[in-house]
Coordinates of C-alpha atoms in Angstrom, one line a residue:
M1 CA -15.1 -11.0 -62.4
E2 CA -14.6 -7.3 -61.6
I3 CA -16.8 -5.9 -58.6
E4 CA -18.3 -2.5 -59.7
K5 CA -17.2 0.3 -57.6
Y6 CA -19.8 3.3 -58.3
R7 CA -17.9 6.9 -58.1
I8 CA -18.9 9.6 -56.9
F9 CA -16.5 12.9 -58.5
P10 CA -16.3 16.1 -57.2
S11 CA -18.6 18.6 -59.1
T12 CA -18.5 22.3 -60.1
T13 CA -22.0 22.1 -60.7
D14 CA -25.3 21.4 -57.7
L15 CA -26.0 18.4 -59.0
T16 CA -28.1 17.7 -55.7
E17 CA -31.8 18.7 -56.6
R18 CA -31.5 16.9 -59.7
S19 CA -29.6 14.3 -58.1
M20 CA -32.3 14.0 -55.0
A21 CA -35.0 14.4 -58.1
D22 CA -33.9 10.8 -59.3
H23 CA -33.4 9.2 -56.1
M24 CA -37.2 9.5 -54.6
A25 CA -38.6 8.8 -57.9
L26 CA -36.8 4.9 -56.7
M27 CA -37.5 6.1 -52.9
T28 CA -41.3 6.5 -53.0
G29 CA -42.1 4.8 -56.0
P30 CA -43.8 1.2 -55.4
G31 CA -41.4 -1.1 -54.1
G32 CA -38.6 0.9 -54.9
S33 CA -37.2 0.7 -51.8
W34 CA -35.1 -2.4 -50.4
R35 CA -34.8 -0.5 -47.1
E36 CA -37.7 -1.8 -44.7
F37 CA -38.3 2.1 -43.9
R38 CA -37.8 4.6 -46.2
T39 CA -36.8 7.3 -43.7
S40 CA -33.6 4.8 -43.3
E41 CA -32.2 6.9 -46.3
V42 CA -31.5 9.6 -44.2
V43 CA -29.1 7.0 -42.4
P44 CA -26.6 6.8 -45.3
A45 CA -27.0 10.2 -46.5
V46 CA -25.7 11.5 -42.7
T47 CA -23.2 8.6 -42.6
F48 CA -21.7 10.1 -46.1
A49 CA -21.5 13.6 -44.6
A50 CA -20.0 12.6 -41.6
H51 CA -16.8 10.5 -43.5
F52 CA -16.5 12.6 -46.2
F53 CA -15.7 15.4 -43.0
L54 CA -13.9 13.1 -40.8
N55 CA -11.5 12.1 -44.0
A56 CA -10.7 15.8 -44.3
I57 CA -9.7 16.7 -41.1
Q58 CA -7.7 13.9 -40.2
K59 CA -4.5 15.5 -40.7
L60 CA -5.4 18.5 -38.2
L61 CA -8.0 16.4 -35.9
S62 CA -5.0 13.8 -35.2
E63 CA -2.5 16.7 -34.6
T64 CA -4.2 18.6 -32.4
M65 CA -5.8 15.3 -30.3
I66 CA -2.0 14.3 -29.7
G67 CA 0.1 17.4 -30.1
R68 CA -2.1 19.5 -28.6
L69 CA -3.6 17.6 -25.4
K70 CA -0.1 15.9 -25.0
S71 CA 1.8 19.7 -24.6
G72 CA -0.9 21.6 -22.5
E73 CA -4.7 21.9 -21.9
I74 CA -7.7 22.8 -24.4
D75 CA -10.6 24.9 -22.9
I76 CA -12.2 27.3 -26.1
I77 CA -15.6 28.5 -26.2
L78 CA -16.8 28.6 -29.5
P79 CA -19.0 31.2 -31.9
S80 CA -22.2 28.9 -31.3
G81 CA -21.5 29.4 -27.5
W82 CA -20.4 25.4 -27.8
R83 CA -17.7 24.9 -24.7
A84 CA -14.3 22.2 -25.9
R85 CA -12.9 21.4 -23.1
S86 CA -9.9 18.2 -23.3
L87 CA -10.3 15.5 -21.1
D88 CA -8.0 13.4 -18.7
I89 CA -9.7 10.0 -17.9
G90 CA -6.9 8.1 -17.7
R91 CA -7.0 6.1 -21.0
V92 CA -3.7 5.7 -22.2
W93 CA -4.2 4.4 -26.1
K94 CA -7.3 7.0 -26.5
R95 CA -7.7 10.9 -26.8
H96 CA -11.0 12.8 -25.0
I97 CA -12.5 16.4 -25.9
E98 CA -15.8 17.1 -24.5
F99 CA -19.0 19.2 -26.2
T100 CA -21.0 21.1 -23.9
N101 CA -24.2 22.4 -24.8
P102 CA -24.9 26.7 -24.3
A103 CA -28.1 26.0 -23.0
D104 CA -27.9 23.2 -21.1
P105 CA -24.2 22.4 -19.6
E106 CA -24.9 18.7 -18.9
R107 CA -25.9 18.0 -22.4
G108 CA -22.9 17.1 -24.9
F109 CA -20.4 15.5 -26.4
I110 CA -17.3 13.4 -25.9
L111 CA -14.9 13.7 -28.9
Q112 CA -12.1 10.5 -28.0
G113 CA -10.1 9.4 -30.6
Q114 CA -8.4 6.3 -30.6
L115 CA -4.1 6.3 -31.2
E116 CA -2.7 3.9 -34.4
L117 CA -0.4 1.9 -32.5
V118 CA 3.1 1.7 -34.2
E119 CA 5.4 -1.3 -33.4
K120 CA 8.6 0.6 -32.6
E121 CA 10.9 -2.8 -34.0
R122 CA 9.9 -5.1 -37.1
P123 CA 12.0 -8.4 -38.2
T124 CA 13.9 -7.2 -41.0
E125 CA 13.8 -10.6 -43.0
E126 CA 11.6 -13.0 -42.4
T127 CA 9.4 -15.8 -44.5
G128 CA 5.8 -14.9 -45.5
L129 CA 4.2 -17.4 -43.2
E130 CA 6.4 -15.5 -40.3
M131 CA 5.2 -12.3 -41.4
A132 CA 1.4 -13.5 -41.3
G133 CA 2.4 -15.5 -38.0
R134 CA 3.4 -11.6 -36.6
M135 CA 1.3 -9.9 -38.3
I136 CA -1.8 -12.2 -36.3
G137 CA 0.2 -11.8 -33.0
S138 CA 0.4 -7.8 -33.7
L139 CA -3.1 -7.7 -33.7
K140 CA -4.0 -9.7 -31.0
E141 CA -1.6 -7.7 -28.7
Q142 CA -2.5 -4.1 -29.5
T143 CA -6.3 -5.2 -29.3
R144 CA -5.1 -6.2 -25.6
L145 CA -3.0 -3.1 -24.7
I146 CA -6.2 -1.1 -25.4
D147 CA -8.5 -3.0 -23.7
E148 CA -6.3 -3.5 -20.1
N149 CA -5.0 0.5 -21.3
L150 CA -1.4 -0.5 -21.1
T151 CA 1.8 -0.4 -22.7
S152 CA 4.7 -2.7 -23.5
P153 CA 8.4 -2.8 -24.9
D154 CA 7.0 -2.8 -28.8
Y155 CA 4.1 -0.7 -28.6
S156 CA 4.1 3.4 -26.5
P157 CA 1.2 6.5 -27.5
E158 CA 4.6 8.6 -27.4
E159 CA 5.5 6.8 -30.8
S160 CA 1.6 7.1 -32.6
T161 CA 0.7 10.4 -34.9
T162 CA -2.5 9.4 -36.3
L163 CA -5.8 8.6 -34.6
D164 CA -7.0 4.8 -35.6
E165 CA -10.7 5.2 -35.1
I166 CA -12.9 8.3 -33.9
S167 CA -16.2 8.4 -32.2
V168 CA -18.6 10.0 -30.1
Y169 CA -20.9 9.8 -27.2
R170 CA -23.3 11.7 -26.0
F171 CA -24.8 12.5 -22.9
G172 CA -27.3 14.3 -21.1
A173 CA -31.4 13.8 -21.8
R174 CA -33.2 14.2 -25.1
K175 CA -36.2 15.9 -26.0
G176 CA -38.7 12.8 -24.2
W177 CA -36.4 10.6 -23.3
E178 CA -34.0 10.3 -20.3
G179 CA -30.0 10.2 -20.6
E180 CA -27.1 9.0 -19.4
T181 CA -25.2 12.2 -16.9
R182 CA -21.9 13.0 -18.3
E183 CA -20.5 11.6 -15.0
W184 CA -21.9 8.1 -16.0
V185 CA -20.2 8.4 -19.9
T186 CA -17.2 9.2 -18.7
K187 CA -17.1 6.7 -16.0
S188 CA -17.8 4.5 -18.7
L189 CA -15.6 5.2 -20.8
A190 CA -12.3 5.2 -18.2
E191 CA -13.0 1.5 -17.6
G192 CA -13.4 0.6 -21.4
K193 CA -17.4 0.0 -20.6
Y194 CA -20.6 0.6 -22.6
A195 CA -21.8 4.2 -23.6
P196 CA -24.0 5.8 -25.9
R197 CA -22.1 5.7 -29.2
V198 CA -23.9 8.3 -32.0
L199 CA -20.7 8.0 -34.2
E200 CA -17.9 5.7 -34.8
Y201 CA -15.6 5.4 -37.8
W202 CA -12.1 4.7 -39.1
P203 CA -10.8 7.3 -41.4
Q204 CA -9.0 6.5 -44.7
S205 CA -6.4 8.0 -45.5
W206 CA -5.8 11.0 -47.8
M207 CA -3.6 13.8 -48.9
P208 CA -4.0 16.7 -50.9
R209 CA -2.5 16.2 -54.4
D210 CA 1.0 17.8 -54.8
P211 CA 0.8 20.8 -56.8
S212 CA 4.5 20.4 -57.8
R213 CA 3.7 16.6 -60.2
P214 CA 0.7 16.3 -62.6
Q215 CA -1.2 13.3 -61.5
A216 CA -4.6 12.6 -63.2
R217 CA -7.8 12.4 -61.1
Q218 CA -8.3 8.3 -62.2
D219 CA -4.4 7.3 -60.6
R220 CA -5.5 9.3 -57.5
K221 CA -6.2 6.8 -55.0
M222 CA -10.4 6.5 -54.5
I223 CA -12.0 6.7 -50.9
Q224 CA -14.5 3.3 -50.3
F225 CA -18.0 4.5 -48.9
S226 CA -19.7 1.7 -47.6
T227 CA -22.7 1.6 -45.0
V228 CA -21.7 -1.1 -43.5
G229 CA -19.5 -0.6 -40.4
G230 CA -19.8 1.5 -37.6
S231 CA -22.7 3.1 -35.7
I232 CA -24.4 6.1 -36.3
T233 CA -27.8 8.0 -35.1
P234 CA -28.3 10.6 -38.0
G235 CA -30.3 13.5 -35.2
E236 CA -27.3 13.5 -33.0
V237 CA -24.2 13.7 -35.8
M238 CA -26.4 16.6 -37.7
T239 CA -25.9 18.6 -34.4
F240 CA -22.2 17.6 -33.5
L241 CA -21.0 18.2 -37.1
P242 CA -21.4 22.2 -37.1
V243 CA -19.4 22.2 -33.7
L244 CA -16.8 20.4 -34.8
S245 CA -16.4 22.0 -37.9
E246 CA -16.2 25.8 -36.0
F247 CA -13.5 23.6 -33.2
A248 CA -11.6 22.4 -36.1
A249 CA -11.4 26.2 -37.3
A250 CA -10.9 27.7 -34.3
I251 CA -7.6 25.3 -33.6
D252 CA -6.3 26.1 -37.3
E253 CA -8.7 27.9 -39.5
A254 CA -6.4 28.5 -42.4
E255 CA -5.5 24.7 -42.7
F256 CA -9.0 23.4 -41.8
N257 CA -10.1 25.7 -45.0
F258 CA -7.6 24.3 -47.2
A259 CA -8.2 20.8 -46.0
L260 CA -11.9 21.0 -46.4
N261 CA -11.7 22.6 -49.9
A262 CA -9.4 20.2 -51.0
H263 CA -11.0 17.2 -49.9
R264 CA -14.4 19.1 -51.6
Q265 CA -12.2 19.7 -54.6
E266 CA -9.6 16.8 -55.3
A267 CA -10.9 13.5 -53.5
V268 CA -12.6 10.8 -54.9
Y269 CA -14.8 8.4 -53.5
Y270 CA -16.9 5.1 -54.1
T271 CA -19.4 3.2 -53.4
L272 CA -20.6 -1.0 -54.0
E273 CA -24.0 0.0 -53.1
G274 CA -25.2 1.2 -56.5
E275 CA -29.0 1.5 -54.8
I276 CA -27.7 4.3 -53.1
L277 CA -25.4 6.5 -55.9
S278 CA -27.1 9.1 -56.8
L279 CA -28.2 9.7 -52.7
L280 CA -24.7 10.0 -52.2
A281 CA -23.7 11.7 -55.1
A282 CA -26.8 14.9 -53.6
T283 CA -25.0 14.8 -50.9
R284 CA -21.8 15.6 -51.9
A285 CA -23.2 18.1 -54.4
A286 CA -24.7 19.6 -50.4
L287 CA -21.9 20.0 -49.1
Q288 CA -20.0 22.9 -50.9
E289 CA -21.0 26.4 -48.2
K290 CA -18.2 27.3 -46.2
E291 CA -20.0 26.1 -42.8
F292 CA -20.1 22.4 -42.7
P293 CA -22.1 20.6 -43.2
G294 CA -23.9 24.1 -44.0
G295 CA -27.5 24.6 -44.8
K296 CA -28.2 23.2 -48.0
F297 CA -27.8 19.6 -46.3
I298 CA -30.1 20.3 -43.5
A299 CA -32.5 21.8 -46.1
M300 CA -31.8 18.3 -48.2
I301 CA -32.2 15.7 -45.6
Q302 CA -35.4 17.3 -44.2
E303 CA -36.6 17.2 -47.9
L304 CA -35.9 13.6 -47.3
W305 CA -37.3 12.9 -43.7
K306 CA -40.1 14.7 -45.4
Q307 CA -41.0 12.3 -48.4
T308 CA -39.7 8.9 -47.1
A309 CA -41.7 9.2 -43.7
A310 CA -44.7 10.0 -46.5
A311 CA -44.0 7.8 -48.5
D312 CA -43.7 4.9 -45.1
V313 CA -46.5 5.8 -43.6
A314 CA -48.9 5.9 -47.1
A315 CA -46.9 2.1 -47.8
F316 CA -49.0 1.1 -44.6
L317 CA -52.0 2.3 -44.8
N318 CA -53.8 -1.1 -45.7
Q319 CA -52.9 -2.5 -43.3
I320 CA -53.6 0.7 -40.7
D321 CA -57.1 0.4 -42.7
E322 CA -58.3 -3.0 -41.9
A323 CA -56.7 -3.5 -38.5
T324 CA -58.8 -0.5 -37.6
D325 CA -61.6 -2.1 -39.1
Q326 CA -60.8 -5.2 -36.4
L327 CA -60.2 -2.8 -33.7
L328 CA -63.6 -1.0 -34.0
E329 CA -65.7 -4.4 -34.8
L330 CA -64.1 -5.9 -31.4
G331 CA -64.6 -2.6 -29.5
H332 CA -61.5 -1.9 -28.2
T333 CA -62.3 2.0 -28.4
S334 CA -60.4 3.8 -25.8
S335 CA -57.4 3.1 -23.5
K336 CA -59.7 0.5 -21.3
E337 CA -60.7 -1.6 -23.9
E338 CA -57.5 -1.5 -25.5
Y339 CA -55.6 -3.8 -27.5
D340 CA -52.9 -5.7 -26.4
C341 CA -50.6 -8.5 -28.5
N342 CA -49.6 -10.3 -25.7
D343 CA -45.5 -9.5 -26.9
G344 CA -45.6 -6.9 -23.7
R345 CA -45.3 -3.7 -25.9
T346 CA -47.5 -3.0 -28.3
R347 CA -51.0 -1.4 -26.7
V348 CA -54.2 0.2 -29.3
Y349 CA -57.4 1.4 -30.0
A350 CA -59.3 3.0 -32.3
T351 CA -62.3 5.2 -32.0
T352 CA -64.3 6.9 -34.7
E353 CA -66.2 10.1 -35.4
G354 CA -68.7 10.0 -38.5
K355 CA -66.1 9.0 -42.4
T356 CA -62.3 9.8 -40.1
R357 CA -61.1 7.5 -38.0
T358 CA -58.3 7.4 -35.3
T359 CA -55.8 4.5 -34.0
Y360 CA -53.8 5.0 -31.0
V361 CA -50.5 2.6 -30.3
E362 CA -48.7 3.5 -27.1
W363 CA -45.1 2.7 -26.7
E364 CA -43.1 3.6 -23.6
D365 CA -45.8 6.2 -22.5
L366 CA -45.6 7.8 -25.8
A367 CA -47.9 7.4 -27.9
T368 CA -48.6 8.5 -31.8
V369 CA -51.8 8.7 -33.8
F370 CA -53.1 8.4 -37.0
V371 CA -55.9 10.4 -37.8
I372 CA -57.5 9.4 -41.8
G373 CA -60.0 10.1 -43.8
H374 CA -61.1 12.1 -46.5
D375 CA -57.9 11.9 -48.6
R376 CA -56.1 12.7 -45.7
V377 CA -53.2 11.7 -43.5
V378 CA -52.3 13.1 -40.0
V379 CA -49.6 11.8 -37.7
A380 CA -49.6 13.2 -34.1
S381 CA -48.5 12.4 -30.8
G382 CA -51.1 12.5 -28.8
D383 CA -52.3 11.3 -24.9
Y384 CA -53.1 8.0 -24.4
E385 CA -55.0 7.6 -21.7
T386 CA -57.7 10.3 -22.6
G387 CA -57.3 10.0 -26.5
A388 CA -56.4 13.6 -26.8
V389 CA -54.3 14.5 -30.0
G390 CA -51.8 16.5 -29.8
A391 CA -49.4 18.2 -31.9
P392 CA -49.0 17.1 -35.7
I393 CA -46.1 15.3 -36.7
M394 CA -47.0 15.4 -40.4
D395 CA -49.9 15.8 -42.2
F396 CA -50.6 14.8 -46.1
T397 CA -53.3 14.5 -48.5
L398 CA -53.4 11.5 -51.1
E399 CA -54.9 10.6 -54.9
D400 CA -55.4 6.7 -55.4
G401 CA -53.7 5.6 -52.5
A402 CA -50.3 7.2 -53.5
V403 CA -49.0 10.9 -51.4
K404 CA -50.3 13.9 -53.2
K405 CA -49.4 17.1 -51.1
I406 CA -47.2 16.8 -47.9
S407 CA -48.5 20.2 -45.8
Q408 CA -46.5 19.7 -42.8
V409 CA -44.1 18.0 -41.8
V410 CA -41.7 18.3 -38.2
P411 CA -38.0 18.9 -39.0
Y412 CA -36.4 14.7 -38.6
D413 CA -35.5 14.2 -35.1
D414 CA -34.0 10.7 -34.1
I415 CA -36.8 10.3 -31.4
A416 CA -39.3 11.4 -33.8
A417 CA -38.3 8.8 -36.7
G418 CA -37.8 6.4 -34.3
L419 CA -41.3 6.3 -33.0
L420 CA -42.9 6.6 -36.3
R421 CA -41.2 3.5 -37.3
R422 CA -41.9 1.1 -34.0
S423 CA -45.4 2.3 -34.7
L424 CA -45.8 1.8 -38.1
V425 CA -44.2 -2.3 -36.9
D426 CA -46.8 -2.2 -33.9
L427 CA -49.6 -1.9 -36.4
S428 CA -48.2 -4.2 -38.8
S429 CA -48.2 -6.5 -36.0
V430 CA -51.4 -5.7 -35.1
H431 CA -52.7 -6.8 -38.7
C432 CA -51.1 -10.0 -37.9
H433 CA -52.8 -11.0 -35.5
L434 CA -56.3 -10.0 -36.1
V435 CA -57.3 -9.6 -40.0
S436 CA -54.6 -12.4 -41.0
D437 CA -55.2 -14.9 -38.6
P438 CA -58.5 -15.7 -38.1
A439 CA -58.7 -17.9 -34.7
E440 CA -56.7 -14.2 -33.1
T441 CA -59.8 -12.8 -33.7
K442 CA -61.9 -15.2 -32.8
R443 CA -60.1 -14.8 -29.9
N444 CA -60.4 -11.0 -29.4
A445 CA -64.3 -10.6 -30.0
P446 CA -65.8 -8.6 -27.5
K447 CA -66.4 -10.5 -24.0
V448 CA -70.3 -10.8 -24.0

């Protein structure tokens, strides 16, 4: 049985709008998304952009992190003001570059490249069974050397010429959220412990076409893209990619431009996940600007976030309405008379004014407010204790229960997206307790 491979070819035409329209028609329709939340569509789009870029510049990045860091220090002020500095934290098989934010030097990223371990000597003659045993033993030995920060007679960093794994870690506080300090992240990486990783990837080998030798596109090695594997935090990655692009250009602009343009024009990708083919085609078409990833890609992600966020909220409206009915009926109308799902986290209440109802959800001292009435939905931040409604996150109108017009949505942000998803899950949990379980409703009746 042949496995279907969905190809994402280079394109000289702008397929972004057409492919996005196809994908959004599928995603925002009833039952169109197989994911729990449609906003999760941002993840494969940003992941593809990151993998595309790292595959394109892997040779330049390997030469820089192995050659330049071996021969001397890197300390560059990039055009945007970000500062790139080499960082030696004492890991034998890993190389690090620190990128600090010009507006706040305590915020930034650490790029980590793990060297490919190359065995110095290999047996010349061996049976298939011996080869399999040797390969398993080699993998175990490589893992041990990396984990224990050691070398051996068979493996030395001096033999490494490429990066086997690329990871990006963040440090510093984010908006509305405390973060780990630079010192803490650096210490954790030095000790081989957990650190807040925003991107993990294993580059796939690809070389530009040799112009002296004819070669049909279908004969070239294709690069597989999969959403399964390394972790990614989309908003952080969208912040870091332009910085990494500036850094690569600063190291060798001619090589950077050649590698990126060759990848754009020649590399053929494929995926086994046919349901995201139109999204990947739109993403690739958006990655054509000189600056990477470019304004067209950022605009595409914003439109994707805008449409899917509104669709997600609309999909939960019946549950929100029914849960709000019960909250009002049972007297959970202020933070002092809140409803607690008794799960250690979910706290909600609702208020009403005319035909407009407002539902408050709190998590970790961060409140999300749903204001619904007159075929209009506003999702906003707010003060859970006082009931004050804060700045809108999104504002859209409805027609026959479907999204009609989205008049406002904040730029994509990991925290905003995470809070929206969590608040919808919490309200669904409240619905399950108060509407789907009559016994629970009776137990939570007002105490007289």
